[in-house]
Coordinates of C-alpha atoms in Angstrom, one line a residue:
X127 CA 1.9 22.4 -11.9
X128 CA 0.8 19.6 -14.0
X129 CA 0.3 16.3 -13.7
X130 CA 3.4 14.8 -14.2
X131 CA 3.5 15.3 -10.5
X132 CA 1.6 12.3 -9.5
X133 CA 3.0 9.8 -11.6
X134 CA 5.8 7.5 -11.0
X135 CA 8.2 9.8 -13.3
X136 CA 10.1 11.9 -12.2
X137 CA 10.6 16.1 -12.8
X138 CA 11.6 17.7 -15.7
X139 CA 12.4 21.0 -16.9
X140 CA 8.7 21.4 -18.2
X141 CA 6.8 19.3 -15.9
X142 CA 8.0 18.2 -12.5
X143 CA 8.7 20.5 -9.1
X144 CA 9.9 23.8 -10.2
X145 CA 10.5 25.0 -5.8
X146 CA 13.3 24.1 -3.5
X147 CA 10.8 23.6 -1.0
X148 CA 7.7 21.4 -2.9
X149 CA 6.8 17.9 -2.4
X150 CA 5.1 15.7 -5.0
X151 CA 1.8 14.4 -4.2
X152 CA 1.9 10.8 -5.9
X153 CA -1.6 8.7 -5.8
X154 CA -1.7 4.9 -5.9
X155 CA -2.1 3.6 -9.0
X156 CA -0.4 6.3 -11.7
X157 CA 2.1 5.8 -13.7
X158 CA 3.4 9.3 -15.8
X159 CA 5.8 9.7 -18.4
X160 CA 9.2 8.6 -17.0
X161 CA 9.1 5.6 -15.0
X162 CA 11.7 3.3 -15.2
X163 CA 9.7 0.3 -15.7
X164 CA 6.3 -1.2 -17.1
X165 CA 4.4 -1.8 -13.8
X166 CA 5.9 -4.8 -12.0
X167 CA 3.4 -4.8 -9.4
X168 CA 0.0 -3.6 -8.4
X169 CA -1.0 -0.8 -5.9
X170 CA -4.3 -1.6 -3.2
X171 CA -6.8 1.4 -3.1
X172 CA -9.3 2.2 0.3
X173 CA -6.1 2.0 2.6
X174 CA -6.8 4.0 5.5
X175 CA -3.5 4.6 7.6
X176 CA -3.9 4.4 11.6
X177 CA -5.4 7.5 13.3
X178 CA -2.7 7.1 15.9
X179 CA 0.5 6.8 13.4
X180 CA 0.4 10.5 13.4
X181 CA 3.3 13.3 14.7
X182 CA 2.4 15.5 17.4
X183 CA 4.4 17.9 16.0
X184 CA 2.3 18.3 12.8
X185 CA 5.0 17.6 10.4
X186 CA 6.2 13.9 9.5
X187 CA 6.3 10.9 12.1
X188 CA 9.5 8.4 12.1
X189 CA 9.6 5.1 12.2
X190 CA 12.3 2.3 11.7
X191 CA 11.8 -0.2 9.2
X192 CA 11.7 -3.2 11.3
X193 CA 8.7 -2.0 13.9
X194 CA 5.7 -4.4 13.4
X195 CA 3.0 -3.9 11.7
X196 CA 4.3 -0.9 9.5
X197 CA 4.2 -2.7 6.5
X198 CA 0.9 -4.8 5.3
X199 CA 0.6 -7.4 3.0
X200 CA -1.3 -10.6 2.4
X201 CA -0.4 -13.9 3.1
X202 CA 0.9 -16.2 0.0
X203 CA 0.2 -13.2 -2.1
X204 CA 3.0 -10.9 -3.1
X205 CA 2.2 -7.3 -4.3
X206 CA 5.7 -6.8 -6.4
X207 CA 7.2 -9.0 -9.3
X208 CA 10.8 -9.5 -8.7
X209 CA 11.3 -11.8 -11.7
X210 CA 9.7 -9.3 -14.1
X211 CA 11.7 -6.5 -12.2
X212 CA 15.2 -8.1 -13.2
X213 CA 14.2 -9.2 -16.4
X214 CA 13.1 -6.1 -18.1
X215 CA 16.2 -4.5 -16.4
X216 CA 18.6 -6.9 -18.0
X217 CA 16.8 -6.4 -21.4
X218 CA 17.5 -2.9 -21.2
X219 CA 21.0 -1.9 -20.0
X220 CA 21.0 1.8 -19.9
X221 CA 17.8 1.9 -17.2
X222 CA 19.7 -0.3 -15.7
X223 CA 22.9 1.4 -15.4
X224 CA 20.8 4.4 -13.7
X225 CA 18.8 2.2 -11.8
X226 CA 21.8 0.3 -10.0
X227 CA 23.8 3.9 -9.3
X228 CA 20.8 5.5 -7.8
X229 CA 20.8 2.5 -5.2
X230 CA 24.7 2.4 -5.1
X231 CA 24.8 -1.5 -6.4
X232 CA 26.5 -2.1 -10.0
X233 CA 24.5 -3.3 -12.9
X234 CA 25.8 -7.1 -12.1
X235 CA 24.5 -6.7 -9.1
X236 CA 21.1 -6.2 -9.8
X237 CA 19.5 -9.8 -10.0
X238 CA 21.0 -10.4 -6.6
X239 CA 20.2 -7.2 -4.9
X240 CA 16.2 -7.5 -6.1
X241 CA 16.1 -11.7 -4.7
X242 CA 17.0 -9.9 -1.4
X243 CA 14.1 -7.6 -1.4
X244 CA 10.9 -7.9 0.1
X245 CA 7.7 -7.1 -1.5
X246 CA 5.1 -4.8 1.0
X247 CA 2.4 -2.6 0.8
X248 CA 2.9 1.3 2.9
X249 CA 0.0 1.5 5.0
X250 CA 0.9 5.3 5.8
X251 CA 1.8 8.4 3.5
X252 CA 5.7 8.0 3.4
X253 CA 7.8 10.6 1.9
X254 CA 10.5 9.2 -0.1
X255 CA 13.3 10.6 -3.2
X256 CA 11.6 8.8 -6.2
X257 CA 13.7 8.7 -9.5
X258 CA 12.0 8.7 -12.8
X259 CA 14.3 8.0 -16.1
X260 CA 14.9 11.1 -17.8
X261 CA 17.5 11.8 -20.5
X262 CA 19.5 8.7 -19.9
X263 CA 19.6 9.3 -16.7
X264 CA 17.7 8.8 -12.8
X265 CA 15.6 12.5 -12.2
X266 CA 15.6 12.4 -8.6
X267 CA 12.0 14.3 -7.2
X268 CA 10.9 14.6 -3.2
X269 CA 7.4 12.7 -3.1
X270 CA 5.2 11.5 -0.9
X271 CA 3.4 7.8 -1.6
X272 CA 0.0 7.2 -0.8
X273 CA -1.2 4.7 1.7
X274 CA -1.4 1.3 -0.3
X275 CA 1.7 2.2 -2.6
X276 CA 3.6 -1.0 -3.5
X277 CA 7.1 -1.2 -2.8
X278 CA 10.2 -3.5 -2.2
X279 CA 12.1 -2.5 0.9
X280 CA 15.4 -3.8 1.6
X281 CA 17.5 -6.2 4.2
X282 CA 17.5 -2.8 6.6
X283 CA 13.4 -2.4 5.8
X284 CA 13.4 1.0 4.2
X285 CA 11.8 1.3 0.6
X286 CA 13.9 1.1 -2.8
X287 CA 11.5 0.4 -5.1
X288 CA 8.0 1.7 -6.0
X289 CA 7.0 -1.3 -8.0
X290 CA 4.2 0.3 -10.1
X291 CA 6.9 1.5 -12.0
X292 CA 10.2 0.2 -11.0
X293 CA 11.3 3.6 -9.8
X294 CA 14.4 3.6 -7.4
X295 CA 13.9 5.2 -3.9
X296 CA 16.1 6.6 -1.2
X297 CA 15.6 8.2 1.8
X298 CA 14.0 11.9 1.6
X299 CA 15.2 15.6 2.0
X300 CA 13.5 16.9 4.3
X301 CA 12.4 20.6 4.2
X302 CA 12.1 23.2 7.1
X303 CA 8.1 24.2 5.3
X304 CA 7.2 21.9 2.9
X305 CA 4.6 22.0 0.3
X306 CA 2.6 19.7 -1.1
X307 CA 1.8 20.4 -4.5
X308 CA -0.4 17.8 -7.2
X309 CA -3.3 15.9 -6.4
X310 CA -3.9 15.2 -2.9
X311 CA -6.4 12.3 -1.4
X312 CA -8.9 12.5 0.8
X313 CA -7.6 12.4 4.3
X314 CA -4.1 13.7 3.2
X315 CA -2.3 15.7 6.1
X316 CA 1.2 16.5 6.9
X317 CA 0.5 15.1 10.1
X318 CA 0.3 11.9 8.9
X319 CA 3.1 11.8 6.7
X320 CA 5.5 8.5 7.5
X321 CA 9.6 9.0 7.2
X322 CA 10.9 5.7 7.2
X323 CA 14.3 5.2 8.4
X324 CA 16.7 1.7 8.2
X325 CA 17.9 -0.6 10.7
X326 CA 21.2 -0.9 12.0
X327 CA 20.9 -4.6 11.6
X328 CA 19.2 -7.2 8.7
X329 CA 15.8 -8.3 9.0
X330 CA 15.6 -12.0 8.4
X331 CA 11.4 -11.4 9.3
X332 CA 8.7 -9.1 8.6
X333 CA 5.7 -9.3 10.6
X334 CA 3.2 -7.3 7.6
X335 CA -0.2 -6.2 8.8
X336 CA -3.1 -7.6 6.4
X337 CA -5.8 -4.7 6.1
X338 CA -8.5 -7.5 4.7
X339 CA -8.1 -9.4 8.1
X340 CA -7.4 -7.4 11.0
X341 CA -4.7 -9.5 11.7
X342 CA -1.1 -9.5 11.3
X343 CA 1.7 -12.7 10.0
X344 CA 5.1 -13.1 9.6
X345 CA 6.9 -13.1 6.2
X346 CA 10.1 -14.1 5.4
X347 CA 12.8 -11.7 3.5
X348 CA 13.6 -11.9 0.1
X349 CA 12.3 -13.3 -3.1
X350 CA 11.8 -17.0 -1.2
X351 CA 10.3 -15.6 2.0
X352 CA 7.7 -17.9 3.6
X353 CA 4.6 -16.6 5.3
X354 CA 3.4 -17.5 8.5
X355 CA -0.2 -17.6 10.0
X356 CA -2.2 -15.0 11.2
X357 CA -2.0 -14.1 14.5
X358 CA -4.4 -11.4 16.2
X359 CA -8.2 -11.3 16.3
X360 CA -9.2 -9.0 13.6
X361 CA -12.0 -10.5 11.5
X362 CA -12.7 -9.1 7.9
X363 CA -16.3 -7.8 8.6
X364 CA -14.6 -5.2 11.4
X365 CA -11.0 -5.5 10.9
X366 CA -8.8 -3.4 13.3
X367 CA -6.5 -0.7 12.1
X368 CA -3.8 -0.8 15.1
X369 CA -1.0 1.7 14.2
X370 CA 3.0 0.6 13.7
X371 CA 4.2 -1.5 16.8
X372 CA 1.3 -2.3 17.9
X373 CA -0.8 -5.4 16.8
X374 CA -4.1 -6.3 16.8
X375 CA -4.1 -8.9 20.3
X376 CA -2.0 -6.5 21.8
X377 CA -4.6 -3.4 22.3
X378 CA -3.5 -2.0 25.7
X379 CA -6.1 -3.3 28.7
X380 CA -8.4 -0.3 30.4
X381 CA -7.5 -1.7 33.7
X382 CA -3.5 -0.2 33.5
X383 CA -0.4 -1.5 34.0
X384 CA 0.7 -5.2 34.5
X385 CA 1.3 -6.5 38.0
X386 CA 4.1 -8.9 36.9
X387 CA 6.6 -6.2 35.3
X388 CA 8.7 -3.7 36.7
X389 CA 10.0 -1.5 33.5
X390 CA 12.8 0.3 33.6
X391 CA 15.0 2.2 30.7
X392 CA 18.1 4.0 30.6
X393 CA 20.2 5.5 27.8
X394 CA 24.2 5.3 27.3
X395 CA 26.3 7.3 27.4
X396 CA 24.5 10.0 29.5
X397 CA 25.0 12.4 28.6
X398 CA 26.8 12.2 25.5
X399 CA 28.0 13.9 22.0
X400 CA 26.7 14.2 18.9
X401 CA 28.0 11.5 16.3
X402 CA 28.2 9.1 19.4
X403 CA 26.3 5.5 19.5
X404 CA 23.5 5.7 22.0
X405 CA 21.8 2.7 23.2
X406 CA 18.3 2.7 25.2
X407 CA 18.2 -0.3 27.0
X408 CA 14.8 -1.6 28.5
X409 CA 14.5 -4.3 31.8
X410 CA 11.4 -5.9 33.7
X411 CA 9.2 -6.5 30.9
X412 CA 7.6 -9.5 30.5
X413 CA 10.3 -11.9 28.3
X414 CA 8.6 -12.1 24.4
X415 CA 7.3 -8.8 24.4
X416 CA 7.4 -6.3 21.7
X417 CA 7.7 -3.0 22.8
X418 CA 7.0 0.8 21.2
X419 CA 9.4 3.5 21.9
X420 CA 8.5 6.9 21.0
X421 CA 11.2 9.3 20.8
X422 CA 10.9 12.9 21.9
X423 CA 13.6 15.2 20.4
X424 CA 13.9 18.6 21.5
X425 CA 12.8 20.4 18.8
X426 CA 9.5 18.8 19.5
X427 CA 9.9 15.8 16.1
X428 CA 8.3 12.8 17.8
X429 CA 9.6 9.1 16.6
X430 CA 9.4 5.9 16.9
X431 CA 11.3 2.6 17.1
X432 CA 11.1 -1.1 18.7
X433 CA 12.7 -2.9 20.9
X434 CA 12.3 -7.0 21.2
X435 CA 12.6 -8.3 24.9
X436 CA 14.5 -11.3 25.5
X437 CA 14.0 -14.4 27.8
X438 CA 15.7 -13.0 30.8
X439 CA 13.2 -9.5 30.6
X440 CA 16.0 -7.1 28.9
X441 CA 16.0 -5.8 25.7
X442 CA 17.8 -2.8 23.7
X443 CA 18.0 -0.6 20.5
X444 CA 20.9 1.3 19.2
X445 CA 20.7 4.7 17.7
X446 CA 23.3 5.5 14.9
X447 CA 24.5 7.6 11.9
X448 CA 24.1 10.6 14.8
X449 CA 26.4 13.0 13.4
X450 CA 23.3 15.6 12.6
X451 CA 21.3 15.0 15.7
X452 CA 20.2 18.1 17.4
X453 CA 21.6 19.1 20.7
X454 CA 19.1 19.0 24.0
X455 CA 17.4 16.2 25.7
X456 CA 15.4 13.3 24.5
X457 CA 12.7 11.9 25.9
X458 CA 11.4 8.5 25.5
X459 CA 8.6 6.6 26.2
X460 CA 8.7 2.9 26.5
X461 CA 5.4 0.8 26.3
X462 CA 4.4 -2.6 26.3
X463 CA 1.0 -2.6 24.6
X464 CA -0.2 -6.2 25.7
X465 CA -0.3 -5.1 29.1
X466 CA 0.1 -1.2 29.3
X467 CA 3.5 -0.9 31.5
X468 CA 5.7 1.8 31.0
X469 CA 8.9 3.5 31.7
X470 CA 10.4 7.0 30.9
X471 CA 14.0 7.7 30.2
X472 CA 15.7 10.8 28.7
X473 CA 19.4 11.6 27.5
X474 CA 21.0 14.7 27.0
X475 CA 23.5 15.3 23.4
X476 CA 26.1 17.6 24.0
X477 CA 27.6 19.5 20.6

């Protein structure tokens, strides 16, 4: 092992992951011999991810790219340079040629595809495919990104670029045992590992959690996204650390659940067949709130999504792309953080 496994490049025949089953351990702030780009942004060291965004399964935790909070960032400030992105990949049309196919856009596509990004900061370990340009071509190698990694994510919220070298990402493989091979961090456990997984729907706003602050804002997609004010009360001498889904103002009270709601959830169909759409669909919450749904499967993998509550209490979130679910029953847990109410549903999936 050697350590062109913790840059930005990807493997090669001499230097990169030589098992079926390893996994890349890739610091913040390297670059190795095959990255696709100069850096076109700049990585943040000391990020600590939330003690809670952990699996209690012991492997990876899932989370949808839209949930609050799972992205951080600073207000006005943007960690990824979309401008030096497109132009150094218009200057050199065979990097760009593999850059496009890996994301499955053409090479005319590019300046249009990166205004629609959004630059972020991962605030958890996230296993990703990164690609490093080798032999003409994208060298695809499973990785995991250290917290503070700098990355574009798309419309859908899932990371496509890691910006300190303009490598392409796409969604991981995931392995039965993984292992993590290179340099690993202090704190590094598979526990705490993040899988990130698109919306069903675009995401016109991101509300990114500022580590400096405590506090969390909103920030408009794409290149000309505007940020919005803080909101939370986080302070920078003892800023909170709230995990995904749950911001700083809305730390659940100790004196249990709020008189005013009356939560209830229910999945369709019920039961119903792998490759089908299921919806969970949430009622008696208090209208505004933002509420965490974590995800029980039956073989024990734990995740995690969001569902927005309207003005009349009722909220929902679809589950698709189901064709590999496992059979059994999910559980879920459905939680409003500001005031601690809560509601259990389940579903069975037939073969």
């Amino acid at each position: 092992v050697t350590g062109g496994l913790a840059s930005c490049g990807g493997s090669s025949h001499k230097a990169g992951v030589q098992g079926h089953s390893e996994v890349a351990a890739q610091p913040v702030s390297t670059a190795g011999a095959n990255p696709f780009t100069p850096a076109v942004g700049k990585d943040a060291t000391g990020i600590k991810p939330p003690r809670a965004a952990v699996s209690s399964g012991g492997g990876p935790a899932t989370y949808s790219g839209g949930l609050p909070g799972l992205y951080g960032g600073t207000r006005n400030y943007t960690t990824c340079d979309a401008h030096k992105l497109i132009t150094f990949l218009e200057g050199n049309p065979a990097k760009a040629g593999a850059w496009a196919s890996t994301l499955g856009i053409q090479t005319s596509e590019i300046r249009r595809y990166v205004n629609k990004l959004t630059a972020v900061t991962l605030r958890t370990d996230t296993r990703v495919t990164n690609h490093g340009y080798v032999g003409g071509r994208a060298d695809a190698i499973q990785a995991v990104l250290q917290a503070g990694t700098a990355v574009f994510v798309n419309q859908y919220g899932r990371p496509v670029v890691k910006c300190y070298c303009g490598n392409p990402l796409t969604p991981p493989v995931l392995y039965r045992e993984p292992a993590y091979v290179g340099p690993l961090w202090s704190g590094f456990a598979p526990s705490h590992i993040t899988i990130i997984n698109q919306t069903t729907t675009i995401i016109d706003t991101f509300t990114l959690f500022d580590p400096g602050t405590g506090m969390t804002f909103p920030q408009g997609a794409g290149l000309g996204g505007k940020s919005g004010p803080y909101t939370g009360t986080g302070t920078s001498k003892s800023p909170a650390n709230p995990p995904p889904g749950q911001t700083p103002q809305q730390a659940p009270p100790s004196t249990g659940p709020s008189a005013t709601e009356n939560p209830s959830a229910s999945f369709s169909p019920n039961p119903g067949k792998v490759g089908d759409t299921f919806t969970i669909a949430a009622s008696g919450f208090s209208p505004g709130a933002n509420l965490q749904v974590t995800l029980t499967r039956p073989d024990g993998v734990v995740e995690h999504y969001g569902i927005s509550i309207g003005s009349d209490g009722t909220g929902a979130y679809t589950f698709t792309n189901t064709g590999n679910a496992v059979t059994g029953t999910y559980n879920a847990t459905v939680t409003n953080p500001a005031t601690g109410a809560q509601t259990q549903a389940s579903v069975q999936v037939l073969p």
